[in-house]
């Protein structure tokens, strides 16, 4: 017979009922093992809805955590290759990133969709995309965002609809 501490440490496993009656459930019902509050005994992942702020943080962390470092030369193809690794995380939040130009060692990108208007886009650009590009392509000195032409208008009387 198990002691109370051994029973508490062991995960709960349903045992077949010793009765020979044909009940709907083959397990004992109503037996409760000691339970420690706040401690999970299952190793199965917990499916929990996450708030938007935590999801954004997870997107940035997923983009910023690179695979084993393989250094690439600075070319448009290699920048696109690294951006292809980043895109699924952005697309999951309804956004995208496009290479605008490479000027020397400076890469200019444009965030599109939900990422273009998101308040967290600066964090996504700096801590996620820029970091990933600079780790994979060490020649890059800076990654700069390009403002959308539709929202990049100067605020003056000529640009205000009447």
mmCIF file with all atom_site columns, C-alpha atoms in Angstrom:
data_model
loop_
_atom_site.group_PDB
_atom_site.id
_atom_site.type_symbol
_atom_site.label_atom_id
_atom_site.label_alt_id
_atom_site.label_comp_id
_atom_site.label_asym_id
_atom_site.label_entity_id
_atom_site.label_seq_id
_atom_site.pdbx_PDB_ins_code
_atom_site.Cartn_x
_atom_site.Cartn_y
_atom_site.Cartn_z
_atom_site.occupancy
_atom_site.B_iso_or_equiv
_atom_site.pdbx_formal_charge
_atom_site.auth_seq_id
_atom_site.auth_comp_id
_atom_site.auth_asym_id
_atom_site.auth_atom_id
_atom_site.pdbx_PDB_model_num
ATOM 1   C CA . UNK A 1 1   ? 0.000   0.000  0.000   1.00 0.00 ? 1   UNK A CA 1
ATOM 2   C CA . UNK A 1 2   ? 1.278   3.469  -0.893  1.00 0.00 ? 2   UNK A CA 1
ATOM 3   C CA . UNK A 1 3   ? 1.811   6.154  1.683   1.00 0.00 ? 3   UNK A CA 1
ATOM 4   C CA . UNK A 1 4   ? 0.102   9.522  1.367   1.00 0.00 ? 4   UNK A CA 1
ATOM 5   C CA . UNK A 1 5   ? 3.305   11.297 0.252   1.00 0.00 ? 5   UNK A CA 1
ATOM 6   C CA . UNK A 1 6   ? 4.100   8.658  -2.365  1.00 0.00 ? 6   UNK A CA 1
ATOM 7   C CA . UNK A 1 7   ? 0.552   8.891  -3.693  1.00 0.00 ? 7   UNK A CA 1
ATOM 8   C CA . UNK A 1 8   ? 0.819   12.694 -3.875  1.00 0.00 ? 8   UNK A CA 1
ATOM 9   C CA . UNK A 1 9   ? 4.095   12.530 -5.811  1.00 0.00 ? 9   UNK A CA 1
ATOM 10  C CA . UNK A 1 10  ? 2.848   9.958  -8.336  1.00 0.00 ? 10  UNK A CA 1
ATOM 11  C CA . UNK A 1 11  ? 0.645   11.183 -11.183 1.00 0.00 ? 11  UNK A CA 1
ATOM 12  C CA . UNK A 1 12  ? -2.964  10.051 -11.085 1.00 0.00 ? 12  UNK A CA 1
ATOM 13  C CA . UNK A 1 13  ? -3.615  7.088  -13.323 1.00 0.00 ? 13  UNK A CA 1
ATOM 14  C CA . UNK A 1 14  ? -7.143  5.700  -13.672 1.00 0.00 ? 14  UNK A CA 1
ATOM 15  C CA . UNK A 1 15  ? -7.448  2.096  -12.555 1.00 0.00 ? 15  UNK A CA 1
ATOM 16  C CA . UNK A 1 16  ? -10.027 -0.351 -13.838 1.00 0.00 ? 16  UNK A CA 1
ATOM 17  C CA . UNK A 1 17  ? -12.882 -1.053 -11.489 1.00 0.00 ? 17  UNK A CA 1
ATOM 18  C CA . UNK A 1 18  ? -12.580 -4.413 -9.729  1.00 0.00 ? 18  UNK A CA 1
ATOM 19  C CA . UNK A 1 19  ? -16.334 -4.912 -9.879  1.00 0.00 ? 19  UNK A CA 1
ATOM 20  C CA . UNK A 1 20  ? -17.682 -7.210 -12.537 1.00 0.00 ? 20  UNK A CA 1
ATOM 21  C CA . UNK A 1 21  ? -20.826 -5.199 -13.124 1.00 0.00 ? 21  UNK A CA 1
ATOM 22  C CA . UNK A 1 22  ? -21.276 -3.753 -16.601 1.00 0.00 ? 22  UNK A CA 1
ATOM 23  C CA . UNK A 1 23  ? -21.213 -0.073 -15.753 1.00 0.00 ? 23  UNK A CA 1
ATOM 24  C CA . UNK A 1 24  ? -20.712 2.671  -18.364 1.00 0.00 ? 24  UNK A CA 1
ATOM 25  C CA . UNK A 1 25  ? -17.283 3.596  -16.992 1.00 0.00 ? 25  UNK A CA 1
ATOM 26  C CA . UNK A 1 26  ? -14.578 1.029  -16.259 1.00 0.00 ? 26  UNK A CA 1
ATOM 27  C CA . UNK A 1 27  ? -12.930 3.331  -13.695 1.00 0.00 ? 27  UNK A CA 1
ATOM 28  C CA . UNK A 1 28  ? -13.539 3.946  -10.039 1.00 0.00 ? 28  UNK A CA 1
ATOM 29  C CA . UNK A 1 29  ? -15.607 7.028  -9.482  1.00 0.00 ? 29  UNK A CA 1
ATOM 30  C CA . UNK A 1 30  ? -15.404 9.203  -6.407  1.00 0.00 ? 30  UNK A CA 1
ATOM 31  C CA . UNK A 1 31  ? -11.844 8.386  -5.353  1.00 0.00 ? 31  UNK A CA 1
ATOM 32  C CA . UNK A 1 32  ? -9.779  11.525 -4.854  1.00 0.00 ? 32  UNK A CA 1
ATOM 33  C CA . UNK A 1 33  ? -6.036  11.458 -4.465  1.00 0.00 ? 33  UNK A CA 1
ATOM 34  C CA . UNK A 1 34  ? -4.305  14.181 -2.459  1.00 0.00 ? 34  UNK A CA 1
ATOM 35  C CA . UNK A 1 35  ? -3.866  17.265 -4.632  1.00 0.00 ? 35  UNK A CA 1
ATOM 36  C CA . UNK A 1 36  ? -1.251  19.974 -4.341  1.00 0.00 ? 36  UNK A CA 1
ATOM 37  C CA . UNK A 1 37  ? -2.650  23.312 -5.443  1.00 0.00 ? 37  UNK A CA 1
ATOM 38  C CA . UNK A 1 38  ? -0.742  24.963 -8.272  1.00 0.00 ? 38  UNK A CA 1
ATOM 39  C CA . UNK A 1 39  ? 1.362   21.911 -9.169  1.00 0.00 ? 39  UNK A CA 1
ATOM 40  C CA . UNK A 1 40  ? 0.646   20.109 -12.428 1.00 0.00 ? 40  UNK A CA 1
ATOM 41  C CA . UNK A 1 41  ? 1.293   16.396 -12.587 1.00 0.00 ? 41  UNK A CA 1
ATOM 42  C CA . UNK A 1 42  ? 0.763   16.176 -16.323 1.00 0.00 ? 42  UNK A CA 1
ATOM 43  C CA . UNK A 1 43  ? 3.554   16.823 -18.785 1.00 0.00 ? 43  UNK A CA 1
ATOM 44  C CA . UNK A 1 44  ? 1.065   17.579 -21.566 1.00 0.00 ? 44  UNK A CA 1
ATOM 45  C CA . UNK A 1 45  ? 1.167   21.182 -22.804 1.00 0.00 ? 45  UNK A CA 1
ATOM 46  C CA . UNK A 1 46  ? -1.528  23.410 -21.421 1.00 0.00 ? 46  UNK A CA 1
ATOM 47  C CA . UNK A 1 47  ? -3.719  25.099 -24.030 1.00 0.00 ? 47  UNK A CA 1
ATOM 48  C CA . UNK A 1 48  ? -4.430  28.591 -22.789 1.00 0.00 ? 48  UNK A CA 1
ATOM 49  C CA . UNK A 1 49  ? -5.680  31.684 -24.579 1.00 0.00 ? 49  UNK A CA 1
ATOM 50  C CA . UNK A 1 50  ? -3.042  34.397 -24.437 1.00 0.00 ? 50  UNK A CA 1
ATOM 51  C CA . UNK A 1 51  ? -3.729  38.111 -24.326 1.00 0.00 ? 51  UNK A CA 1
ATOM 52  C CA . UNK A 1 52  ? -2.666  40.216 -27.328 1.00 0.00 ? 52  UNK A CA 1
ATOM 53  C CA . UNK A 1 53  ? 0.246   41.816 -25.449 1.00 0.00 ? 53  UNK A CA 1
ATOM 54  C CA . UNK A 1 54  ? 1.727   38.423 -24.601 1.00 0.00 ? 54  UNK A CA 1
ATOM 55  C CA . UNK A 1 55  ? 1.214   37.220 -28.189 1.00 0.00 ? 55  UNK A CA 1
ATOM 56  C CA . UNK A 1 56  ? 3.137   40.241 -29.507 1.00 0.00 ? 56  UNK A CA 1
ATOM 57  C CA . UNK A 1 57  ? 5.963   39.501 -27.059 1.00 0.00 ? 57  UNK A CA 1
ATOM 58  C CA . UNK A 1 58  ? 5.997   35.880 -28.239 1.00 0.00 ? 58  UNK A CA 1
ATOM 59  C CA . UNK A 1 59  ? 6.178   36.998 -31.875 1.00 0.00 ? 59  UNK A CA 1
ATOM 60  C CA . UNK A 1 60  ? 9.137   39.275 -31.126 1.00 0.00 ? 60  UNK A CA 1
ATOM 61  C CA . UNK A 1 61  ? 10.879  36.530 -29.126 1.00 0.00 ? 61  UNK A CA 1
ATOM 62  C CA . UNK A 1 62  ? 10.284  33.965 -31.858 1.00 0.00 ? 62  UNK A CA 1
ATOM 63  C CA . UNK A 1 63  ? 11.726  36.281 -34.493 1.00 0.00 ? 63  UNK A CA 1
ATOM 64  C CA . UNK A 1 64  ? 14.677  37.303 -32.331 1.00 0.00 ? 64  UNK A CA 1
ATOM 65  C CA . UNK A 1 65  ? 15.704  33.775 -31.319 1.00 0.00 ? 65  UNK A CA 1
ATOM 66  C CA . UNK A 1 66  ? 17.734  32.573 -34.299 1.00 0.00 ? 66  UNK A CA 1
ATOM 67  C CA . UNK A 1 67  ? 18.603  29.093 -35.416 1.00 0.00 ? 67  UNK A CA 1
ATOM 68  C CA . UNK A 1 68  ? 22.266  28.148 -35.118 1.00 0.00 ? 68  UNK A CA 1
ATOM 69  C CA . UNK A 1 69  ? 24.141  31.121 -36.555 1.00 0.00 ? 69  UNK A CA 1
ATOM 70  C CA . UNK A 1 70  ? 25.105  30.806 -40.199 1.00 0.00 ? 70  UNK A CA 1
ATOM 71  C CA . UNK A 1 71  ? 26.646  34.043 -41.442 1.00 0.00 ? 71  UNK A CA 1
ATOM 72  C CA . UNK A 1 72  ? 25.583  35.142 -44.920 1.00 0.00 ? 72  UNK A CA 1
ATOM 73  C CA . UNK A 1 73  ? 26.958  37.874 -47.207 1.00 0.00 ? 73  UNK A CA 1
ATOM 74  C CA . UNK A 1 74  ? 24.865  41.032 -47.679 1.00 0.00 ? 74  UNK A CA 1
ATOM 75  C CA . UNK A 1 75  ? 22.808  40.490 -50.818 1.00 0.00 ? 75  UNK A CA 1
ATOM 76  C CA . UNK A 1 76  ? 19.141  41.087 -51.615 1.00 0.00 ? 76  UNK A CA 1
ATOM 77  C CA . UNK A 1 77  ? 18.614  37.325 -51.928 1.00 0.00 ? 77  UNK A CA 1
ATOM 78  C CA . UNK A 1 78  ? 20.072  36.666 -48.467 1.00 0.00 ? 78  UNK A CA 1
ATOM 79  C CA . UNK A 1 79  ? 18.026  39.473 -46.899 1.00 0.00 ? 79  UNK A CA 1
ATOM 80  C CA . UNK A 1 80  ? 14.907  37.957 -48.487 1.00 0.00 ? 80  UNK A CA 1
ATOM 81  C CA . UNK A 1 81  ? 15.963  34.531 -47.199 1.00 0.00 ? 81  UNK A CA 1
ATOM 82  C CA . UNK A 1 82  ? 16.145  35.840 -43.620 1.00 0.00 ? 82  UNK A CA 1
ATOM 83  C CA . UNK A 1 83  ? 12.887  37.775 -44.057 1.00 0.00 ? 83  UNK A CA 1
ATOM 84  C CA . UNK A 1 84  ? 11.242  34.535 -45.234 1.00 0.00 ? 84  UNK A CA 1
ATOM 85  C CA . UNK A 1 85  ? 12.057  33.072 -41.798 1.00 0.00 ? 85  UNK A CA 1
ATOM 86  C CA . UNK A 1 86  ? 10.421  36.087 -40.121 1.00 0.00 ? 86  UNK A CA 1
ATOM 87  C CA . UNK A 1 87  ? 7.322   36.427 -42.300 1.00 0.00 ? 87  UNK A CA 1
ATOM 88  C CA . UNK A 1 88  ? 5.255   33.568 -40.801 1.00 0.00 ? 88  UNK A CA 1
ATOM 89  C CA . UNK A 1 89  ? 5.346   35.263 -37.386 1.00 0.00 ? 89  UNK A CA 1
ATOM 90  C CA . UNK A 1 90  ? 4.257   38.586 -38.864 1.00 0.00 ? 90  UNK A CA 1
ATOM 91  C CA . UNK A 1 91  ? 1.572   36.976 -41.024 1.00 0.00 ? 91  UNK A CA 1
ATOM 92  C CA . UNK A 1 92  ? 0.146   35.275 -37.943 1.00 0.00 ? 92  UNK A CA 1
ATOM 93  C CA . UNK A 1 93  ? -0.712  38.767 -36.678 1.00 0.00 ? 93  UNK A CA 1
ATOM 94  C CA . UNK A 1 94  ? -1.964  39.974 -40.069 1.00 0.00 ? 94  UNK A CA 1
ATOM 95  C CA . UNK A 1 95  ? 1.203   41.737 -41.237 1.00 0.00 ? 95  UNK A CA 1
ATOM 96  C CA . UNK A 1 96  ? 4.159   41.367 -43.555 1.00 0.00 ? 96  UNK A CA 1
ATOM 97  C CA . UNK A 1 97  ? 7.584   42.867 -44.274 1.00 0.00 ? 97  UNK A CA 1
ATOM 98  C CA . UNK A 1 98  ? 9.037   43.841 -47.657 1.00 0.00 ? 98  UNK A CA 1
ATOM 99  C CA . UNK A 1 99  ? 12.599  44.710 -48.616 1.00 0.00 ? 99  UNK A CA 1
ATOM 100 C CA . UNK A 1 100 ? 12.567  48.266 -49.975 1.00 0.00 ? 100 UNK A CA 1
ATOM 101 C CA . UNK A 1 101 ? 16.274  48.775 -50.698 1.00 0.00 ? 101 UNK A CA 1
ATOM 102 C CA . UNK A 1 102 ? 19.828  48.083 -49.599 1.00 0.00 ? 102 UNK A CA 1
ATOM 103 C CA . UNK A 1 103 ? 21.920  51.254 -49.396 1.00 0.00 ? 103 UNK A CA 1
ATOM 104 C CA . UNK A 1 104 ? 25.516  50.321 -48.585 1.00 0.00 ? 104 UNK A CA 1
ATOM 105 C CA . UNK A 1 105 ? 25.272  48.412 -45.307 1.00 0.00 ? 105 UNK A CA 1
ATOM 106 C CA . UNK A 1 106 ? 21.841  49.841 -44.426 1.00 0.00 ? 106 UNK A CA 1
ATOM 107 C CA . UNK A 1 107 ? 18.728  47.787 -45.143 1.00 0.00 ? 107 UNK A CA 1
ATOM 108 C CA . UNK A 1 108 ? 15.406  49.606 -45.550 1.00 0.00 ? 108 UNK A CA 1
ATOM 109 C CA . UNK A 1 109 ? 12.229  47.618 -44.940 1.00 0.00 ? 109 UNK A CA 1
ATOM 110 C CA . UNK A 1 110 ? 8.536   48.360 -45.116 1.00 0.00 ? 110 UNK A CA 1
ATOM 111 C CA . UNK A 1 111 ? 6.078   46.819 -42.670 1.00 0.00 ? 111 UNK A CA 1
ATOM 112 C CA . UNK A 1 112 ? 2.716   46.103 -44.285 1.00 0.00 ? 112 UNK A CA 1
ATOM 113 C CA . UNK A 1 113 ? -0.775  45.196 -43.159 1.00 0.00 ? 113 UNK A CA 1
ATOM 114 C CA . UNK A 1 114 ? -1.473  45.156 -39.446 1.00 0.00 ? 114 UNK A CA 1
ATOM 115 C CA . UNK A 1 115 ? 2.241   45.524 -38.692 1.00 0.00 ? 115 UNK A CA 1
ATOM 116 C CA . UNK A 1 116 ? 2.392   48.882 -40.512 1.00 0.00 ? 116 UNK A CA 1
ATOM 117 C CA . UNK A 1 117 ? -0.092  50.539 -38.175 1.00 0.00 ? 117 UNK A CA 1
ATOM 118 C CA . UNK A 1 118 ? 0.607   48.561 -35.007 1.00 0.00 ? 118 UNK A CA 1
ATOM 119 C CA . UNK A 1 119 ? 2.012   50.480 -32.011 1.00 0.00 ? 119 UNK A CA 1
ATOM 120 C CA . UNK A 1 120 ? 4.382   47.557 -31.395 1.00 0.00 ? 120 UNK A CA 1
ATOM 121 C CA . UNK A 1 121 ? 5.859   47.825 -34.906 1.00 0.00 ? 121 UNK A CA 1
ATOM 122 C CA . UNK A 1 122 ? 8.941   49.663 -33.617 1.00 0.00 ? 122 UNK A CA 1
ATOM 123 C CA . UNK A 1 123 ? 9.638   46.837 -31.184 1.00 0.00 ? 123 UNK A CA 1
ATOM 124 C CA . UNK A 1 124 ? 8.998   44.253 -33.892 1.00 0.00 ? 124 UNK A CA 1
ATOM 125 C CA . UNK A 1 125 ? 11.384  46.049 -36.242 1.00 0.00 ? 125 UNK A CA 1
ATOM 126 C CA . UNK A 1 126 ? 14.194  46.696 -33.728 1.00 0.00 ? 126 UNK A CA 1
ATOM 127 C CA . UNK A 1 127 ? 14.088  43.682 -31.408 1.00 0.00 ? 127 UNK A CA 1
ATOM 128 C CA . UNK A 1 128 ? 12.843  41.152 -33.910 1.00 0.00 ? 128 UNK A CA 1
ATOM 129 C CA . UNK A 1 129 ? 13.615  41.761 -37.554 1.00 0.00 ? 129 UNK A CA 1
ATOM 130 C CA . UNK A 1 130 ? 16.725  43.962 -37.186 1.00 0.00 ? 130 UNK A CA 1
ATOM 131 C CA . UNK A 1 131 ? 18.257  41.642 -34.616 1.00 0.00 ? 131 UNK A CA 1
ATOM 132 C CA . UNK A 1 132 ? 17.625  38.563 -36.767 1.00 0.00 ? 132 UNK A CA 1
ATOM 133 C CA . UNK A 1 133 ? 19.048  40.207 -39.893 1.00 0.00 ? 133 UNK A CA 1
ATOM 134 C CA . UNK A 1 134 ? 22.168  41.442 -38.082 1.00 0.00 ? 134 UNK A CA 1
ATOM 135 C CA . UNK A 1 135 ? 22.816  38.014 -36.544 1.00 0.00 ? 135 UNK A CA 1
ATOM 136 C CA . UNK A 1 136 ? 22.501  36.234 -39.891 1.00 0.00 ? 136 UNK A CA 1
ATOM 137 C CA . UNK A 1 137 ? 24.183  38.972 -41.980 1.00 0.00 ? 137 UNK A CA 1
ATOM 138 C CA . UNK A 1 138 ? 26.844  40.710 -39.825 1.00 0.00 ? 138 UNK A CA 1
ATOM 139 C CA . UNK A 1 139 ? 27.693  43.254 -42.576 1.00 0.00 ? 139 UNK A CA 1
ATOM 140 C CA . UNK A 1 140 ? 24.400  45.070 -41.894 1.00 0.00 ? 140 UNK A CA 1
ATOM 141 C CA . UNK A 1 141 ? 24.984  48.260 -39.901 1.00 0.00 ? 141 UNK A CA 1
ATOM 142 C CA . UNK A 1 142 ? 21.349  49.374 -39.550 1.00 0.00 ? 142 UNK A CA 1
ATOM 143 C CA . UNK A 1 143 ? 17.819  48.385 -40.471 1.00 0.00 ? 143 UNK A CA 1
ATOM 144 C CA . UNK A 1 144 ? 15.495  51.319 -41.101 1.00 0.00 ? 144 UNK A CA 1
ATOM 145 C CA . UNK A 1 145 ? 11.713  51.297 -41.542 1.00 0.00 ? 145 UNK A CA 1
ATOM 146 C CA . UNK A 1 146 ? 10.185  53.024 -44.577 1.00 0.00 ? 146 UNK A CA 1
ATOM 147 C CA . UNK A 1 147 ? 7.038   55.046 -43.870 1.00 0.00 ? 147 UNK A CA 1
ATOM 148 C CA . UNK A 1 148 ? 3.974   54.177 -45.898 1.00 0.00 ? 148 UNK A CA 1
ATOM 149 C CA . UNK A 1 149 ? 3.306   56.876 -48.523 1.00 0.00 ? 149 UNK A CA 1
ATOM 150 C CA . UNK A 1 150 ? -0.348  56.990 -47.495 1.00 0.00 ? 150 UNK A CA 1
ATOM 151 C CA . UNK A 1 151 ? 0.485   57.789 -43.877 1.00 0.00 ? 151 UNK A CA 1
ATOM 152 C CA . UNK A 1 152 ? 3.762   59.575 -44.616 1.00 0.00 ? 152 UNK A CA 1
ATOM 153 C CA . UNK A 1 153 ? 2.100   62.811 -45.794 1.00 0.00 ? 153 UNK A CA 1
ATOM 154 C CA . UNK A 1 154 ? 3.066   66.006 -44.074 1.00 0.00 ? 154 UNK A CA 1
ATOM 155 C CA . UNK A 1 155 ? 0.272   67.580 -42.031 1.00 0.00 ? 155 UNK A CA 1
ATOM 156 C CA . UNK A 1 156 ? -0.513  70.927 -43.683 1.00 0.00 ? 156 UNK A CA 1
ATOM 157 C CA . UNK A 1 157 ? -3.507  72.658 -45.313 1.00 0.00 ? 157 UNK A CA 1
ATOM 158 C CA . UNK A 1 158 ? -2.772  71.255 -48.762 1.00 0.00 ? 158 UNK A CA 1
ATOM 159 C CA . UNK A 1 159 ? -2.918  67.661 -47.531 1.00 0.00 ? 159 UNK A CA 1
ATOM 160 C CA . UNK A 1 160 ? -6.147  67.999 -45.542 1.00 0.00 ? 160 UNK A CA 1
ATOM 161 C CA . UNK A 1 161 ? -9.336  66.962 -47.332 1.00 0.00 ? 161 UNK A CA 1
ATOM 162 C CA . UNK A 1 162 ? -12.013 69.639 -47.221 1.00 0.00 ? 162 UNK A CA 1
#
